[in-house]
Short mmCIF file of C-alpha atoms and ligand atoms in Angstrom, two decimals:
data_model
loop_
_atom_site.label_atom_id
_atom_site.label_comp_id
_atom_site.label_asym_id
_atom_site.label_seq_id
_atom_site.Cartn_x
_atom_site.Cartn_y
_atom_site.Cartn_z
CA MET A 685 37.86 29.11 19.52
CA PRO A 686 34.50 27.32 19.59
CA PRO A 687 32.82 26.65 16.24
CA LEU A 688 30.20 29.15 15.06
CA LEU A 689 27.43 26.59 14.82
CA GLU A 690 27.07 23.14 16.26
CA LEU A 691 24.16 20.79 15.64
CA ARG A 692 23.73 17.84 17.98
CA ASN A 693 21.32 15.09 17.07
CA VAL A 694 18.75 17.43 15.57
CA LYS A 695 15.43 15.90 14.58
CA MET A 696 12.49 17.53 12.87
CA TYR A 697 9.53 15.46 11.72
CA TYR A 698 6.43 16.68 9.89
CA GLY A 699 3.04 15.27 10.79
CA VAL A 700 0.99 14.15 7.78
CA THR A 701 -2.29 12.24 7.57
CA ASN A 702 -0.61 8.86 7.13
CA GLY A 703 2.23 9.22 9.65
CA VAL A 704 5.31 11.35 10.24
CA VAL A 705 7.85 12.46 7.64
CA LYS A 706 11.30 12.09 9.19
CA ALA A 707 12.79 14.94 7.16
CA VAL A 708 15.66 15.70 9.55
CA ASP A 709 16.59 12.64 11.54
CA GLY A 710 19.49 12.96 13.94
CA VAL A 711 21.71 15.48 12.18
CA SER A 712 24.97 16.54 13.82
CA PHE A 713 27.75 18.73 12.43
CA VAL A 714 30.04 21.62 13.24
CA LEU A 715 30.55 24.77 11.18
CA ASN A 716 33.48 27.05 11.93
CA LYS A 717 33.67 30.81 11.58
CA GLY A 718 34.34 31.81 7.99
CA GLU A 719 33.71 28.29 6.74
CA ALA A 720 31.42 27.30 3.88
CA MET A 721 29.70 23.96 3.95
CA ALA A 722 27.85 22.67 0.93
CA LEU A 723 24.92 20.42 1.67
CA VAL A 724 24.25 18.09 -1.23
CA GLY A 725 21.82 15.26 -1.83
CA GLU A 726 18.92 14.28 -4.04
CA SER A 727 15.57 16.03 -4.11
CA GLY A 728 13.54 15.21 -1.01
CA SER A 729 16.51 14.25 1.16
CA GLY A 730 15.67 16.97 3.70
CA LYS A 731 18.11 19.77 2.82
CA SER A 732 15.59 22.63 2.92
CA SER A 733 13.95 21.14 5.99
CA LEU A 734 17.32 21.20 7.76
CA ALA A 735 17.81 24.84 6.75
CA PHE A 736 14.39 25.83 8.08
CA THR A 737 15.10 23.89 11.27
CA ILE A 738 18.34 25.80 11.91
CA ILE A 739 16.69 29.19 11.53
CA ARG A 740 13.55 27.84 13.24
CA LEU A 741 11.07 28.80 10.54
CA LEU A 742 8.91 25.73 10.83
CA PRO A 743 5.43 25.05 9.53
CA ARG A 744 2.54 24.24 11.85
CA ASN A 745 2.54 20.53 11.11
CA VAL A 746 5.79 19.80 12.94
CA ALA A 747 5.31 16.54 14.85
CA GLU A 748 8.68 16.35 16.59
CA PHE A 749 11.54 18.74 17.07
CA SER A 750 14.52 17.93 19.28
CA GLY A 751 18.27 18.21 19.62
CA GLU A 752 20.60 21.16 20.14
CA ILE A 753 21.42 23.95 17.70
CA LEU A 754 24.24 25.82 19.40
CA LEU A 755 25.33 29.20 18.14
CA HIS A 756 28.55 30.51 19.62
CA ASP A 757 28.47 34.26 19.33
CA GLU A 758 30.78 36.97 20.70
CA GLU A 759 27.91 39.15 21.79
CA LEU A 760 25.35 36.55 22.93
CA GLY A 761 27.71 33.83 24.17
CA THR A 762 26.57 30.27 23.53
CA VAL A 763 22.85 30.01 22.83
CA ASP A 764 20.71 27.03 21.89
CA LEU A 765 18.45 28.12 19.05
CA ALA A 766 16.30 25.05 19.63
CA LYS A 767 15.27 26.46 23.01
CA MET A 768 14.82 30.12 22.12
CA SER A 769 11.39 31.70 22.01
CA GLU A 770 10.00 32.98 18.73
CA GLU A 771 10.32 36.53 20.07
CA GLU A 772 14.03 36.08 20.92
CA LEU A 773 14.74 34.48 17.57
CA ARG A 774 13.14 37.42 15.82
CA ARG A 775 14.85 40.05 17.94
CA LYS A 776 18.33 38.55 18.29
CA ILE A 777 19.00 35.89 15.69
CA ARG A 778 17.27 36.19 12.33
CA TRP A 779 18.85 38.75 9.97
CA LYS A 780 21.42 39.79 12.61
CA LYS A 781 23.19 36.49 13.24
CA ILE A 782 21.77 34.06 10.72
CA SER A 783 19.97 34.92 7.52
CA MET A 784 18.64 32.82 4.72
CA VAL A 785 18.28 33.05 0.98
CA PHE A 786 15.27 30.85 0.36
CA GLN A 787 14.90 28.37 -2.45
CA ALA A 788 13.47 30.29 -5.46
CA SER A 789 13.40 33.49 -3.39
CA MET A 790 14.25 35.80 -6.27
CA ASN A 791 10.93 34.82 -7.76
CA ALA A 792 9.26 35.58 -4.47
CA LEU A 793 10.09 39.28 -4.77
CA ASN A 794 6.83 41.04 -5.42
CA PRO A 795 7.19 42.32 -8.99
CA ILE A 796 5.02 45.38 -8.45
CA LEU A 797 6.47 46.55 -5.15
CA LYS A 798 9.62 48.69 -5.32
CA VAL A 799 12.84 47.02 -4.12
CA GLN A 800 13.04 49.69 -1.44
CA ASP A 801 9.76 48.64 0.11
CA GLN A 802 10.79 44.99 0.19
CA MET A 803 14.25 45.61 1.64
CA VAL A 804 13.37 48.34 4.10
CA GLU A 805 10.09 47.05 5.48
CA PRO A 806 11.49 44.05 7.38
CA LEU A 807 14.14 46.25 9.00
CA VAL A 808 11.54 48.73 10.18
CA LEU A 809 8.97 46.12 11.13
CA HIS A 810 11.07 43.38 12.72
CA LEU A 811 14.11 45.27 13.96
CA GLY A 812 12.51 48.60 14.79
CA LEU A 813 14.90 50.74 12.73
CA SER A 814 13.85 54.14 11.47
CA LYS A 815 13.07 54.39 7.77
CA GLN A 816 16.11 56.61 7.20
CA GLU A 817 18.47 54.14 8.92
CA ALA A 818 16.93 51.25 7.03
CA ILE A 819 17.35 52.95 3.64
CA LYS A 820 20.99 53.66 4.39
CA ILE A 821 21.62 50.02 5.32
CA ALA A 822 19.80 48.79 2.20
CA GLU A 823 21.85 51.12 -0.03
CA GLU A 824 25.12 49.90 1.43
CA ALA A 825 24.08 46.28 1.00
CA LEU A 826 23.19 46.89 -2.66
CA LEU A 827 26.63 48.43 -3.24
CA SER A 828 28.28 45.37 -1.60
CA VAL A 829 26.58 43.05 -4.08
CA GLY A 830 27.62 45.15 -7.06
CA LEU A 831 24.33 46.96 -7.68
CA ALA A 832 23.71 50.70 -7.84
CA LYS A 833 21.85 52.44 -5.02
CA ASP A 834 19.06 53.46 -7.35
CA VAL A 835 18.00 49.83 -7.70
CA LEU A 836 16.06 50.70 -4.53
CA THR A 837 13.61 52.73 -6.54
CA ARG A 838 13.15 50.09 -9.24
CA TYR A 839 10.53 47.35 -9.48
CA PRO A 840 11.69 43.70 -9.59
CA PHE A 841 10.05 43.27 -13.02
CA GLU A 842 12.58 45.79 -14.33
CA LEU A 843 15.55 43.68 -13.16
CA SER A 844 17.24 40.67 -14.75
CA GLY A 845 17.33 37.32 -12.93
CA GLY A 846 20.94 37.89 -11.87
CA MET A 847 20.09 41.36 -10.50
CA LYS A 848 17.11 40.00 -8.59
CA GLN A 849 19.30 37.32 -7.06
CA ARG A 850 21.80 40.03 -6.05
CA VAL A 851 18.95 41.93 -4.36
CA VAL A 852 17.99 38.82 -2.42
CA ILE A 853 21.62 38.29 -1.37
CA ALA A 854 21.86 41.96 -0.38
CA MET A 855 18.83 41.44 1.88
CA ALA A 856 20.50 38.43 3.47
CA ILE A 857 23.73 40.30 4.31
CA MET A 858 22.36 43.72 5.16
CA MET A 859 22.35 43.24 8.93
CA LYS A 860 25.88 41.77 8.82
CA PRO A 861 25.02 38.24 9.96
CA LYS A 862 27.72 35.69 10.73
CA LEU A 863 26.03 32.86 8.89
CA VAL A 864 24.07 32.90 5.65
CA ILE A 865 22.11 29.84 4.59
CA LEU A 866 21.68 29.74 0.82
CA ASP A 867 19.12 27.31 -0.54
CA GLU A 868 19.81 26.67 -4.24
CA PRO A 869 20.87 30.29 -4.79
CA THR A 870 21.71 29.94 -8.48
CA SER A 871 19.56 27.12 -9.80
CA ALA A 872 17.19 29.42 -11.72
CA LEU A 873 20.03 31.25 -13.51
CA ASP A 874 22.00 30.68 -16.70
CA VAL A 875 25.54 29.34 -16.42
CA ILE A 876 27.37 32.68 -16.78
CA THR A 877 25.12 34.41 -14.26
CA GLN A 878 25.58 31.43 -11.91
CA ALA A 879 29.33 31.89 -12.12
CA ASN A 880 29.00 35.62 -11.41
CA ILE A 881 26.84 34.96 -8.36
CA MET A 882 29.30 32.34 -7.09
CA ASN A 883 32.13 34.87 -7.45
CA LEU A 884 30.05 37.41 -5.54
CA LEU A 885 29.45 34.89 -2.75
CA LYS A 886 33.19 34.22 -2.54
CA GLU A 887 33.95 37.95 -2.35
CA LEU A 888 31.36 38.54 0.37
CA LYS A 889 32.63 35.56 2.36
CA ALA A 890 36.16 36.96 2.35
CA LYS A 891 35.10 40.55 2.98
CA PHE A 892 32.75 39.90 5.91
CA ASP A 893 34.29 36.65 7.19
CA LEU A 894 30.95 34.98 6.56
CA SER A 895 30.08 31.35 7.08
CA TYR A 896 27.78 29.69 4.59
CA ILE A 897 25.60 26.67 4.44
CA LEU A 898 25.09 26.29 0.71
CA ILE A 899 22.39 23.90 -0.35
CA THR A 900 22.74 22.70 -3.90
CA HIS A 901 22.03 19.87 -6.30
CA ASP A 902 25.05 20.98 -8.26
CA ILE A 903 28.17 19.31 -6.91
CA ALA A 904 30.41 21.09 -9.42
CA LEU A 905 29.15 24.40 -8.05
CA ALA A 906 29.66 23.19 -4.50
CA SER A 907 33.29 22.39 -5.26
CA GLU A 908 33.89 26.03 -6.21
CA ILE A 909 33.20 27.54 -2.83
CA ALA A 910 32.80 24.88 -0.16
CA ASP A 911 35.44 24.21 2.45
CA LYS A 912 33.56 21.09 3.36
CA ILE A 913 30.80 18.94 1.98
CA GLY A 914 27.93 17.34 3.84
CA VAL A 915 26.01 14.63 2.01
CA MET A 916 22.42 14.19 3.03
CA TYR A 917 20.48 11.02 2.34
CA ALA A 918 16.93 10.40 3.53
CA GLY A 919 17.07 12.83 6.44
CA LYS A 920 20.57 11.95 7.60
CA ILE A 921 24.08 13.19 6.93
CA VAL A 922 25.89 10.10 5.66
CA GLU A 923 29.25 11.72 4.98
CA ILE A 924 30.92 14.97 5.92
CA ALA A 925 34.43 15.78 4.77
CA PRO A 926 36.79 18.61 3.80
CA SER A 927 36.23 19.38 0.10
CA ASP A 928 39.68 18.35 -1.11
CA ILE A 929 39.39 14.97 0.56
CA PHE A 930 35.78 14.52 -0.53
CA PHE A 931 36.41 15.16 -4.21
CA ARG A 932 39.58 13.08 -4.24
CA LYS A 933 38.12 10.20 -2.34
CA PRO A 934 34.41 10.10 -1.53
CA LYS A 935 33.89 7.25 0.90
CA HIS A 936 30.19 6.59 1.31
CA PRO A 937 28.77 4.52 -1.59
CA TYR A 938 26.04 7.15 -2.02
CA SER A 939 28.64 9.95 -2.26
CA GLN A 940 30.50 7.92 -4.87
CA LYS A 941 27.30 7.54 -6.87
CA LEU A 942 26.54 11.26 -6.58
CA LEU A 943 29.96 12.15 -7.96
CA ALA A 944 29.72 9.57 -10.74
CA ALA A 945 26.46 11.23 -11.79
CA VAL A 946 28.22 14.57 -12.50
CA PRO A 947 28.90 15.11 -16.19
CA SER A 948 32.50 16.01 -16.98
CA LEU A 949 33.52 18.50 -19.66
CA ARG A 950 37.07 17.25 -19.82
CA GLU A 951 36.87 13.51 -20.10
CA GLU A 952 34.41 11.43 -22.00
CA LYS A 953 32.77 9.29 -19.46
CA ALA A 954 29.39 7.76 -19.23
CA ILE A 955 27.22 9.41 -16.59
CA GLU A 956 26.02 6.90 -14.08
CA TYR A 957 22.53 7.29 -12.75
CA ILE A 958 21.74 6.23 -9.24
CA PRO A 959 19.28 3.36 -9.53
CA GLY A 960 16.10 3.38 -7.47
CA ASP A 961 14.27 6.30 -5.86
CA VAL A 962 14.83 8.41 -2.80
CA PRO A 963 13.12 6.36 -0.09
CA SER A 964 9.94 7.37 1.65
CA LEU A 965 10.67 9.36 4.78
CA ILE A 966 7.45 8.11 6.35
CA ASN A 967 8.62 4.48 6.33
CA PRO A 968 12.35 4.77 5.69
CA PRO A 969 14.36 1.57 5.06
CA THR A 970 15.63 -0.15 8.19
CA GLY A 971 19.32 -0.22 9.11
CA CYS A 972 21.30 1.84 6.62
CA ARG A 973 18.72 3.86 4.68
CA PHE A 974 20.74 3.47 1.49
CA HIS A 975 20.78 -0.32 1.60
CA PRO A 976 18.06 -0.96 -1.05
CA ARG A 977 20.17 0.97 -3.60
CA CYS A 978 23.68 0.11 -2.43
CA PRO A 979 25.86 -2.17 -4.59
CA TYR A 980 28.01 -3.07 -1.57
CA MET A 981 25.20 -3.95 0.80
CA ILE A 982 26.33 -6.48 3.42
CA LYS A 983 23.48 -8.95 3.85
CA GLY A 984 22.34 -9.51 7.39
CA LYS A 985 24.07 -6.35 8.58
CA CYS A 986 23.23 -3.26 6.51
CA GLU A 987 19.47 -3.83 6.42
CA ARG A 988 19.38 -4.47 10.18
CA GLU A 989 21.75 -2.10 11.92
CA GLU A 990 22.17 1.60 11.41
CA PRO A 991 25.84 2.46 10.79
CA PRO A 992 27.29 5.08 13.18
CA ARG A 993 29.33 7.95 11.74
CA LYS A 994 33.06 7.22 12.03
CA GLN A 995 36.30 9.06 11.31
CA VAL A 996 37.90 7.55 8.22
CA GLU A 997 41.02 9.17 6.74
CA GLY A 998 39.93 12.74 7.39
CA SER A 999 36.24 12.17 6.55
CA GLU A 1000 33.29 11.23 8.71
CA VAL A 1001 31.29 8.41 7.17
CA ALA A 1002 28.26 6.39 8.24
CA CYS A 1003 28.76 3.07 6.48
CA TRP A 1004 29.52 -0.47 7.61
CA LEU A 1005 32.26 -0.82 4.98
CA TYR A 1006 34.52 1.19 7.27
P1 ATP B 2473 14.79 19.61 -2.99
O1 ATP B 2473 16.20 19.31 -3.40
O2 ATP B 2473 13.79 19.10 -3.95
O3 ATP B 2473 14.58 21.04 -2.61
P2 ATP B 2473 15.07 18.91 -0.18
O4 ATP B 2473 16.26 18.05 0.03
O5 ATP B 2473 15.19 20.35 0.13
O6 ATP B 2473 14.54 18.69 -1.67
P3 ATP B 2473 12.84 18.96 1.66
O7 ATP B 2473 12.10 20.02 0.94
O8 ATP B 2473 13.51 19.31 2.93
O9 ATP B 2473 13.89 18.25 0.68
O10 ATP B 2473 11.82 17.76 1.91
C1 ATP B 2473 12.15 16.62 2.69
C2 ATP B 2473 10.91 15.77 2.85
O11 ATP B 2473 9.97 16.44 3.66
C3 ATP B 2473 10.18 15.47 1.54
O12 ATP B 2473 9.69 14.17 1.62
C4 ATP B 2473 9.05 16.49 1.52
O13 ATP B 2473 7.95 16.01 0.79
C5 ATP B 2473 8.72 16.57 2.98
N1 ATP B 2473 8.13 17.88 3.40
C6 ATP B 2473 8.66 19.10 3.21
N2 ATP B 2473 7.89 20.06 3.77
C7 ATP B 2473 6.84 19.41 4.35
C8 ATP B 2473 5.70 19.81 5.11
N3 ATP B 2473 5.48 21.09 5.41
N4 ATP B 2473 4.84 18.85 5.51
C9 ATP B 2473 5.06 17.55 5.24
N5 ATP B 2473 6.11 17.09 4.56
C10 ATP B 2473 7.00 18.00 4.11
FE1 SF4 B 2474 25.95 0.28 1.58
FE2 SF4 B 2474 25.92 -1.04 3.90
FE3 SF4 B 2474 27.44 1.11 3.63
FE4 SF4 B 2474 24.80 1.33 3.74
S1 SF4 B 2474 26.14 0.61 5.36
S2 SF4 B 2474 26.15 2.38 2.33
S3 SF4 B 2474 24.15 -0.49 2.63
S4 SF4 B 2474 27.66 -0.82 2.54
MG1 MG B 2475 14.90 22.06 -1.00
#
């Protein structure tokens, strides 16, 4: 069976006054049906940009966009989202095949517009459903995320943060997509509510055989649900590995630093901070982009040549140490 989603050398650069921001710079990976991939990496590494690129919701200042974004779908066959028209994406792909929970989206719900209006309107407007059909779909989706139907008639200001996030997740799953991209879905919530939302995501994944791309700063959270982990650094994926292998033995020096920066409840250990800043994506470092911060940097090699991604003991790593 072909994978659900396959990215091949995807690039997306933003044009700014002083150059181009190489936010997504040659990203390739495969996501299987029913699989959850967590995308981790520091702020500004390009995670949200990659998400927007996949669903093709790009701002006007895009300077370059290339590569293939292949979706293998039972109904549509294999389609390249990178080549689809805006009209086709709207009619065939968004909501129905791929949906997205945007970063901070629960706060984007309009507090003085009833949930019903916000859930039903896109279905009527973009997918041409009747209002009656749309209400029925919205009610079912609310039940799936553990909310009562009558939440439809409430205003977001009447709901708790956890309930609002459930509404946003209900919107993402209501058209039964195959893939849901979740951009920091729990970062605005307290720890208990975070755990409840993660449990909900696990339930929905099993129930609807969903695939996820889960973007998070929180590696501990990623370990709860992800079948595999992709580590993004300065616009590139530097390591991608099955979760069990990744957490047992992260191979890229940046992945090792990321894990060492996670506080542990069980053992007393000093948290290590990653020295230096995320590099500029306008003038990224030459060779391996991590070389200015890497303790293992090989002089004469790492700052000159970009390491290709290689198979190393079940992981894929882009580093000259391997
Ligand atoms: P965070 O974890 O903080 O959400 P991120 O990994 O999601 O970060 P992005 O938001 O994808 O990172 O940003 C990647 C880079 O692209 C950053 O340098 C950011 O400033 C830049 N960027 C994002 N959107 C635009 C835009 N519309 N125009 C120009 N540059 C942008
Ligand atoms: Fe460090 Fe070199 Fe590996 Fe980059 S390629 S992570 S600089 S050892
Ligand atoms: Mg982001």
